[in-house]
Tab-separated table of N, CA, C and O in Angstrom:
chain	number	residue	atom	x	y	z
A	1	MET	N	-5.859	-22.833	-9.170
A	1	MET	CA	-7.273	-22.847	-8.980
A	1	MET	C	-7.876	-21.938	-10.164
A	1	MET	O	-7.208	-20.982	-10.468
A	2	SER	N	-8.950	-22.248	-10.700
A	2	SER	CA	-9.593	-21.569	-11.825
A	2	SER	C	-11.056	-21.702	-11.758
A	2	SER	O	-11.629	-22.522	-10.988
A	3	TYR	N	-11.733	-20.871	-12.509
A	3	TYR	CA	-13.135	-21.103	-12.625
A	3	TYR	C	-13.575	-20.965	-14.147
A	3	TYR	O	-12.827	-20.415	-14.990
A	4	ARG	N	-14.660	-21.676	-14.470
A	4	ARG	CA	-15.215	-21.675	-15.780
A	4	ARG	C	-16.194	-20.711	-15.991
A	4	ARG	O	-17.121	-20.554	-15.196
A	5	VAL	N	-16.181	-19.937	-17.112
A	5	VAL	CA	-17.204	-18.895	-17.413
A	5	VAL	C	-17.957	-19.363	-18.780
A	5	VAL	O	-17.231	-19.643	-19.728
A	6	THR	N	-19.278	-19.492	-18.799
A	6	THR	CA	-20.017	-19.787	-19.890
A	6	THR	C	-20.700	-18.641	-20.329
A	6	THR	O	-21.382	-17.941	-19.485
A	7	ARG	N	-20.565	-18.264	-21.522
A	7	ARG	CA	-21.268	-17.118	-22.135
A	7	ARG	C	-22.178	-17.503	-23.286
A	7	ARG	O	-21.950	-18.354	-23.990
A	8	TYR	N	-23.491	-16.923	-23.243
A	8	TYR	CA	-24.410	-17.098	-24.330
A	8	TYR	C	-24.629	-15.885	-25.041
A	8	TYR	O	-25.147	-14.864	-24.484
A	9	VAL	N	-24.105	-15.852	-26.306
A	9	VAL	CA	-24.354	-14.691	-27.120
A	9	VAL	C	-24.904	-14.986	-28.449
A	9	VAL	O	-24.389	-15.834	-29.238
A	10	ALA	N	-25.971	-14.406	-28.864
A	10	ALA	CA	-26.649	-14.550	-30.194
A	10	ALA	C	-26.811	-16.072	-30.351
A	10	ALA	O	-26.507	-16.502	-31.562
A	11	GLY	N	-27.321	-16.808	-29.477
A	11	GLY	CA	-27.609	-18.283	-29.581
A	11	GLY	C	-26.415	-19.183	-29.584
A	11	GLY	O	-26.478	-20.365	-29.826
A	12	MET	N	-25.142	-18.600	-29.448
A	12	MET	CA	-23.933	-19.471	-29.309
A	12	MET	C	-23.487	-19.469	-27.886
A	12	MET	O	-23.523	-18.452	-27.205
A	13	THR	N	-22.855	-20.527	-27.592
A	13	THR	CA	-22.233	-20.769	-26.300
A	13	THR	C	-20.673	-20.823	-26.500
A	13	THR	O	-20.240	-21.510	-27.211
A	14	THR	N	-20.095	-19.989	-25.510
A	14	THR	CA	-18.584	-20.132	-25.444
A	14	THR	C	-18.294	-20.426	-24.021
A	14	THR	O	-18.915	-19.852	-23.244
A	15	GLN	N	-17.229	-21.103	-23.851
A	15	GLN	CA	-16.628	-21.252	-22.457
A	15	GLN	C	-15.161	-20.796	-22.289
A	15	GLN	O	-14.336	-21.055	-23.274
A	16	SER	N	-14.810	-20.261	-21.168
A	16	SER	CA	-13.507	-19.761	-20.954
A	16	SER	C	-13.090	-20.412	-19.544
A	16	SER	O	-14.037	-20.392	-18.577
A	17	VAL	N	-11.936	-20.687	-19.414
A	17	VAL	CA	-11.360	-21.042	-18.006
A	17	VAL	C	-10.385	-19.883	-17.541
A	17	VAL	O	-9.466	-19.447	-18.367
A	18	ILE	N	-10.726	-19.252	-16.511
A	18	ILE	CA	-10.089	-18.152	-16.053
A	18	ILE	C	-9.372	-18.514	-14.599
A	18	ILE	O	-9.955	-18.808	-13.835
A	19	PRO	N	-8.052	-18.263	-14.674
A	19	PRO	CA	-7.373	-18.606	-13.474
A	19	PRO	C	-7.563	-17.648	-12.340
A	19	PRO	O	-7.728	-16.384	-12.538
A	20	PHE	N	-7.647	-18.065	-11.018
A	20	PHE	CA	-7.706	-17.217	-9.945
A	20	PHE	C	-6.300	-16.737	-9.722
A	20	PHE	O	-5.281	-17.410	-9.860
A	21	PRO	N	-6.097	-15.333	-9.357
A	21	PRO	CA	-4.774	-14.977	-8.992
A	21	PRO	C	-4.240	-15.640	-7.692
A	21	PRO	O	-5.123	-16.076	-6.849
A	22	GLU	N	-2.991	-15.828	-7.566
A	22	GLU	CA	-2.434	-16.467	-6.316
A	22	GLU	C	-2.846	-15.707	-5.103
A	22	GLU	O	-3.049	-16.327	-4.053
A	23	ARG	N	-2.733	-14.392	-5.263
A	23	ARG	CA	-3.098	-13.451	-4.116
A	23	ARG	C	-4.325	-12.662	-4.419
A	23	ARG	O	-4.383	-12.228	-5.553
A	24	ASP	N	-5.097	-12.394	-3.609
A	24	ASP	CA	-6.288	-11.524	-3.822
A	24	ASP	C	-6.388	-10.497	-2.720
A	24	ASP	O	-5.875	-10.707	-1.636
A	25	TYR	N	-6.992	-9.458	-3.000
A	25	TYR	CA	-7.169	-8.249	-1.985
A	25	TYR	C	-8.538	-8.425	-1.487
A	25	TYR	O	-9.502	-8.864	-2.259
A	26	THR	N	-8.771	-8.075	-0.273
A	26	THR	CA	-10.187	-8.077	0.184
A	26	THR	C	-11.116	-7.028	-0.410
A	26	THR	O	-12.284	-7.337	-0.546
A	27	ASN	N	-10.478	-6.010	-0.897
A	27	ASN	CA	-11.335	-4.965	-1.649
A	27	ASN	C	-10.571	-4.038	-2.477
A	27	ASN	O	-9.261	-4.082	-2.249
A	28	LEU	N	-11.136	-3.175	-3.214
A	28	LEU	CA	-10.331	-2.282	-4.068
A	28	LEU	C	-9.727	-1.146	-3.241
A	28	LEU	O	-8.636	-0.603	-3.814
A	29	GLY	N	-10.139	-0.889	-2.035
A	29	GLY	CA	-9.453	0.095	-1.245
A	29	GLY	C	-8.078	-0.329	-0.836
A	29	GLY	O	-7.064	0.438	-0.955
A	30	ASP	N	-7.877	-1.621	-0.609
A	30	ASP	CA	-6.575	-2.203	-0.285
A	30	ASP	C	-5.631	-2.047	-1.564
A	30	ASP	O	-4.489	-1.813	-1.524
A	31	VAL	N	-6.221	-2.282	-2.792
A	31	VAL	CA	-5.499	-2.204	-4.033
A	31	VAL	C	-5.066	-0.831	-4.248
A	31	VAL	O	-3.841	-0.570	-4.468
A	32	ALA	N	-5.900	0.103	-4.029
A	32	ALA	CA	-5.577	1.507	-4.227
A	32	ALA	C	-4.535	2.065	-3.263
A	32	ALA	O	-3.685	2.784	-3.621
A	33	GLN	N	-4.760	1.629	-1.908
A	33	GLN	CA	-3.659	1.980	-0.981
A	33	GLN	C	-2.359	1.462	-1.337
A	33	GLN	O	-1.319	2.158	-1.348
A	34	ALA	N	-2.271	0.116	-1.677
A	34	ALA	CA	-1.016	-0.370	-2.132
A	34	ALA	C	-0.348	0.247	-3.209
A	34	ALA	O	0.843	0.685	-3.415
A	35	ASN	N	-1.191	0.629	-4.315
A	35	ASN	CA	-0.694	1.299	-5.498
A	35	ASN	C	-0.285	2.628	-5.150
A	35	ASN	O	0.681	3.154	-5.812
A	36	LEU	N	-1.052	3.310	-4.362
A	36	LEU	CA	-0.680	4.770	-3.995
A	36	LEU	C	0.723	4.821	-3.226
A	36	LEU	O	1.512	5.625	-3.619
A	37	ARG	N	0.876	3.855	-2.249
A	37	ARG	CA	2.131	3.802	-1.534
A	37	ARG	C	3.255	3.648	-2.541
A	37	ARG	O	4.285	4.320	-2.422
A	38	ALA	N	3.084	2.737	-3.394
A	38	ALA	CA	4.158	2.420	-4.348
A	38	ALA	C	4.479	3.471	-5.280
A	38	ALA	O	5.663	3.875	-5.433
A	39	ALA	N	3.484	4.155	-5.865
A	39	ALA	CA	3.575	5.313	-6.723
A	39	ALA	C	4.267	6.563	-6.048
A	39	ALA	O	5.119	7.179	-6.601
A	40	LEU	N	3.861	6.794	-4.886
A	40	LEU	CA	4.397	7.870	-4.038
A	40	LEU	C	5.812	7.668	-3.762
A	40	LEU	O	6.615	8.580	-3.856
A	41	ALA	N	6.125	6.385	-3.472
A	41	ALA	CA	7.549	6.068	-3.143
A	41	ALA	C	8.424	6.143	-4.356
A	41	ALA	O	9.505	6.726	-4.290
A	42	ARG	N	7.953	5.567	-5.480
A	42	ARG	CA	8.593	5.730	-6.674
A	42	ARG	C	8.847	7.146	-7.163
A	42	ARG	O	10.048	7.425	-7.745
A	43	ARG	N	8.081	8.044	-6.998
A	43	ARG	CA	8.136	9.425	-7.373
A	43	ARG	C	8.688	10.275	-6.203
A	43	ARG	O	8.850	11.573	-6.387
A	44	GLN	N	8.979	9.675	-5.125
A	44	GLN	CA	9.548	10.461	-3.956
A	44	GLN	C	8.663	11.574	-3.514
A	44	GLN	O	9.218	12.590	-3.250
A	45	VAL	N	7.372	11.350	-3.485
A	45	VAL	CA	6.494	12.407	-3.067
A	45	VAL	C	6.264	12.338	-1.483
A	45	VAL	O	5.747	11.273	-1.121
A	46	PRO	N	6.632	13.350	-0.752
A	46	PRO	CA	6.549	13.285	0.758
A	46	PRO	C	5.033	13.224	1.100
A	46	PRO	O	4.226	13.893	0.417
A	47	GLN	N	4.697	12.739	2.270
A	47	GLN	CA	3.367	12.821	2.702
A	47	GLN	C	2.850	14.190	2.990
A	47	GLN	O	1.763	14.467	2.941
A	48	GLU	N	3.774	15.030	3.346
A	48	GLU	CA	3.437	16.470	3.573
A	48	GLU	C	2.829	17.036	2.309
A	48	GLU	O	1.947	17.945	2.460
A	49	ALA	N	3.351	16.738	1.200
A	49	ALA	CA	2.854	17.325	-0.078
A	49	ALA	C	1.485	16.707	-0.338
A	49	ALA	O	0.625	17.488	-0.784
A	50	VAL	N	1.253	15.527	-0.019
A	50	VAL	CA	-0.062	14.847	-0.213
A	50	VAL	C	-0.949	15.530	0.802
A	50	VAL	O	-2.219	15.792	0.343
A	51	ALA	N	-0.631	15.730	2.069
A	51	ALA	CA	-1.441	16.452	3.056
A	51	ALA	C	-1.892	17.759	2.568
A	51	ALA	O	-3.062	18.082	2.632
A	52	SER	N	-0.972	18.456	2.004
A	52	SER	CA	-1.194	19.803	1.596
A	52	SER	C	-2.260	19.876	0.380
A	52	SER	O	-3.255	20.645	0.382
A	53	LEU	N	-2.171	18.917	-0.474
A	53	LEU	CA	-3.070	18.736	-1.696
A	53	LEU	C	-4.506	18.324	-1.129
A	53	LEU	O	-5.482	18.928	-1.635
A	54	LEU	N	-4.516	17.344	-0.280
A	54	LEU	CA	-5.826	16.996	0.235
A	54	LEU	C	-6.391	17.889	1.394
A	54	LEU	O	-7.518	17.644	1.783
A	55	GLY	N	-5.633	18.801	1.931
A	55	GLY	CA	-6.169	19.484	2.890
A	55	GLY	C	-6.285	18.786	4.227
A	55	GLY	O	-7.063	19.017	5.114
A	56	LEU	N	-5.348	17.937	4.594
A	56	LEU	CA	-5.310	17.031	5.769
A	56	LEU	C	-4.002	17.080	6.390
A	56	LEU	O	-3.005	17.714	5.822
A	57	SER	N	-4.043	16.670	7.671
A	57	SER	CA	-2.668	16.558	8.357
A	57	SER	C	-1.882	15.455	7.786
A	57	SER	O	-2.352	14.540	7.041
A	58	GLN	N	-0.498	15.484	8.040
A	58	GLN	CA	0.406	14.351	7.565
A	58	GLN	C	-0.056	12.985	8.328
A	58	GLN	O	-0.023	11.977	7.663
A	59	GLN	N	-0.597	13.078	9.514
A	59	GLN	CA	-1.038	11.893	10.152
A	59	GLN	C	-2.327	11.309	9.439
A	59	GLN	O	-2.377	10.108	9.366
A	60	ALA	N	-3.216	12.170	9.075
A	60	ALA	CA	-4.487	11.808	8.397
A	60	ALA	C	-4.058	11.042	7.051
A	60	ALA	O	-4.697	10.089	6.744
A	61	VAL	N	-3.077	11.607	6.386
A	61	VAL	CA	-2.499	10.891	5.153
A	61	VAL	C	-1.936	9.569	5.452
A	61	VAL	O	-2.378	8.606	4.740
A	62	SER	N	-1.253	9.535	6.432
A	62	SER	CA	-0.522	8.284	6.885
A	62	SER	C	-1.658	7.216	7.166
A	62	SER	O	-1.590	6.106	6.773
A	63	ASP	N	-2.692	7.561	7.930
A	63	ASP	CA	-3.782	6.807	8.213
A	63	ASP	C	-4.504	6.245	7.069
A	63	ASP	O	-4.946	5.064	6.904
A	64	ARG	N	-4.701	7.033	6.076
A	64	ARG	CA	-5.302	6.614	4.816
A	64	ARG	C	-4.471	5.676	3.902
A	64	ARG	O	-4.907	4.666	3.419
A	65	LEU	N	-3.142	5.856	3.912
A	65	LEU	CA	-2.223	5.044	3.206
A	65	LEU	C	-2.001	3.735	3.789
A	65	LEU	O	-1.631	2.785	3.168
A	66	ARG	N	-2.230	3.710	5.120
A	66	ARG	CA	-1.910	2.447	5.876
A	66	ARG	C	-3.296	1.655	6.023
A	66	ARG	O	-3.259	0.480	6.663
A	67	GLY	N	-4.452	2.274	5.590
A	67	GLY	CA	-5.691	1.515	5.596
A	67	GLY	C	-6.512	1.686	6.882
A	67	GLY	O	-7.578	1.073	7.145
A	68	ARG	N	-5.875	2.545	7.744
A	68	ARG	CA	-6.689	2.797	8.988
A	68	ARG	C	-8.008	3.616	8.765
A	68	ARG	O	-9.023	3.468	9.470
A	69	VAL	N	-7.966	4.370	7.663
A	69	VAL	CA	-9.000	5.227	7.243
A	69	VAL	C	-9.214	5.043	5.819
A	69	VAL	O	-8.279	4.954	5.033
A	70	LYS	N	-10.494	4.866	5.400
A	70	LYS	CA	-10.805	4.606	3.880
A	70	LYS	C	-10.421	5.872	3.090
A	70	LYS	O	-10.780	7.043	3.427
A	71	LEU	N	-9.937	5.625	1.857
A	71	LEU	CA	-9.682	6.724	0.970
A	71	LEU	C	-11.031	7.066	0.231
A	71	LEU	O	-11.866	6.219	0.104
A	72	THR	N	-11.282	8.354	-0.054
A	72	THR	CA	-12.487	8.684	-0.737
A	72	THR	C	-12.182	8.682	-2.253
A	72	THR	O	-11.061	8.682	-2.647
A	73	VAL	N	-13.257	8.685	-3.009
A	73	VAL	CA	-13.184	8.737	-4.471
A	73	VAL	C	-12.454	10.100	-4.850
A	73	VAL	O	-11.561	10.192	-5.738
A	74	ASP	N	-12.764	11.134	-4.219
A	74	ASP	CA	-12.149	12.475	-4.401
A	74	ASP	C	-10.697	12.486	-3.989
A	74	ASP	O	-9.935	13.026	-4.775
A	75	ASP	N	-10.273	11.713	-2.963
A	75	ASP	CA	-8.936	11.572	-2.757
A	75	ASP	C	-8.174	10.848	-3.786
A	75	ASP	O	-7.139	11.340	-4.364
A	76	LEU	N	-8.775	9.812	-4.245
A	76	LEU	CA	-8.176	9.076	-5.478
A	76	LEU	C	-7.928	9.938	-6.643
A	76	LEU	O	-7.005	9.947	-7.252
A	77	GLY	N	-8.927	10.723	-7.017
A	77	GLY	CA	-8.908	11.644	-8.137
A	77	GLY	C	-7.878	12.629	-8.075
A	77	GLY	O	-6.993	12.896	-8.979
A	78	ARG	N	-7.685	13.261	-6.865
A	78	ARG	CA	-6.684	14.196	-6.595
A	78	ARG	C	-5.214	13.622	-6.563
A	78	ARG	O	-4.327	14.254	-7.197
A	79	LEU	N	-5.120	12.447	-5.943
A	79	LEU	CA	-3.796	11.843	-5.980
A	79	LEU	C	-3.423	11.364	-7.257
A	79	LEU	O	-2.143	11.423	-7.752
A	80	ALA	N	-4.378	10.895	-7.914
A	80	ALA	CA	-4.045	10.427	-9.351
A	80	ALA	C	-3.514	11.620	-10.169
A	80	ALA	O	-2.509	11.373	-10.918
A	81	ASP	N	-4.084	12.737	-10.039
A	81	ASP	CA	-3.684	14.003	-10.767
A	81	ASP	C	-2.265	14.331	-10.253
A	81	ASP	O	-1.370	14.672	-11.198
A	82	LEU	N	-1.930	14.261	-9.105
A	82	LEU	CA	-0.702	14.607	-8.414
A	82	LEU	C	0.354	13.657	-9.137
A	82	LEU	O	1.472	14.115	-9.382
A	83	LEU	N	0.056	12.398	-9.280
A	83	LEU	CA	1.012	11.329	-9.837
A	83	LEU	C	0.965	11.329	-11.364
A	83	LEU	O	1.794	10.508	-11.813
A	84	GLY	N	0.083	12.100	-11.945
A	84	GLY	CA	0.115	11.868	-13.415
A	84	GLY	C	-0.519	10.626	-13.908
A	84	GLY	O	-0.107	10.120	-14.900
A	85	LEU	N	-1.432	10.078	-13.184
A	85	LEU	CA	-2.183	8.798	-13.569
A	85	LEU	C	-3.570	9.106	-13.638
A	85	LEU	O	-4.197	10.090	-13.212
A	86	GLU	N	-4.247	8.109	-14.316
A	86	GLU	CA	-5.725	8.031	-14.305
A	86	GLU	C	-6.209	7.419	-12.997
A	86	GLU	O	-5.537	6.417	-12.616
A	87	PRO	N	-7.263	7.878	-12.457
A	87	PRO	CA	-7.775	7.199	-11.200
A	87	PRO	C	-7.859	5.715	-11.375
A	87	PRO	O	-7.541	4.946	-10.463
A	88	ALA	N	-8.224	5.273	-12.494
A	88	ALA	CA	-8.529	3.792	-12.713
A	88	ALA	C	-7.236	2.914	-12.509
A	88	ALA	O	-7.313	1.818	-12.136
A	89	GLU	N	-6.083	3.554	-12.893
A	89	GLU	CA	-4.820	2.937	-12.756
A	89	GLU	C	-4.495	2.526	-11.290
A	89	GLU	O	-3.750	1.669	-11.061
A	90	LEU	N	-5.009	3.305	-10.348
A	90	LEU	CA	-4.743	3.029	-8.934
A	90	LEU	C	-5.618	1.883	-8.451
A	90	LEU	O	-5.478	1.353	-7.415
A	91	LEU	N	-6.587	1.411	-9.291
A	91	LEU	CA	-7.461	0.304	-8.876
A	91	LEU	C	-7.094	-1.018	-9.468
A	91	LEU	O	-7.818	-2.054	-9.273
A	92	VAL	N	-6.135	-1.017	-10.257
A	92	VAL	CA	-5.683	-2.246	-11.057
A	92	VAL	C	-4.749	-3.161	-10.027
A	92	VAL	O	-3.891	-2.586	-9.537
A	93	ARG	N	-5.133	-4.385	-9.969
A	93	ARG	CA	-4.311	-5.347	-9.257
A	93	ARG	C	-3.069	-5.660	-9.928
A	93	ARG	O	-3.261	-6.190	-11.076
A	94	HIS	N	-1.973	-5.362	-9.416
A	94	HIS	CA	-0.675	-5.703	-10.060
A	94	HIS	C	-0.136	-7.005	-9.453
A	94	HIS	O	-0.029	-7.122	-8.280
A	95	GLN	N	0.457	-7.804	-10.437
A	95	GLN	CA	0.987	-9.136	-9.892
A	95	GLN	C	2.145	-8.843	-9.114
A	95	GLN	O	2.947	-8.058	-9.462
A	96	GLY	N	2.217	-9.570	-7.941
A	96	GLY	CA	3.386	-9.387	-7.080
A	96	GLY	C	3.267	-8.288	-6.088
A	96	GLY	O	3.991	-8.114	-5.152
A	97	LEU	N	2.244	-7.410	-6.131
A	97	LEU	CA	2.007	-6.353	-5.241
A	97	LEU	C	1.367	-6.899	-3.881
A	97	LEU	O	0.391	-7.549	-3.932
A	98	GLU	N	2.038	-6.668	-2.841
A	98	GLU	CA	1.642	-7.296	-1.612
A	98	GLU	C	0.696	-6.206	-0.961
A	98	GLU	O	1.081	-5.108	-0.569
A	99	PRO	N	-0.448	-6.730	-0.333
A	99	PRO	CA	-1.304	-5.765	0.458
A	99	PRO	C	-0.596	-5.692	1.737
A	99	PRO	O	0.083	-6.466	2.307
A	100	ARG	N	-0.773	-4.416	2.396
A	100	ARG	CA	-0.297	-4.204	3.708
A	100	ARG	C	-1.173	-4.966	4.711
A	100	ARG	O	-2.382	-4.902	4.556
A	101	THR	N	-0.597	-5.532	5.653
A	101	THR	CA	-1.369	-6.286	6.801
A	101	THR	C	-1.589	-5.234	7.748
A	101	THR	O	-0.866	-4.466	8.104
A	102	ARG	N	-2.851	-5.317	8.359
A	102	ARG	CA	-3.266	-4.243	9.326
A	102	ARG	C	-3.067	-4.781	10.784
A	102	ARG	O	-3.042	-5.885	11.144
């Protein structure tokens, strides 16, 4: 499945066909949670370290990473720093990355 985009720039018309991804996420929060879980696992960062950084309990961190509680923008910024990433990198949909079902 794809969709067609028509652009009008300086009196010129261009058209592009952009494919839909096979899987989509319901929102960027799901994307960020999936990316965070993957990055924390790859770097073997324990939830206790994340809890200490965010000033939360381990259970509160678990709730955020599982999507039971929404991550804040401040949480994303601190976690990106911890992981050596730019916050925007946590919001990119990666092909093949599966969202967690709730």
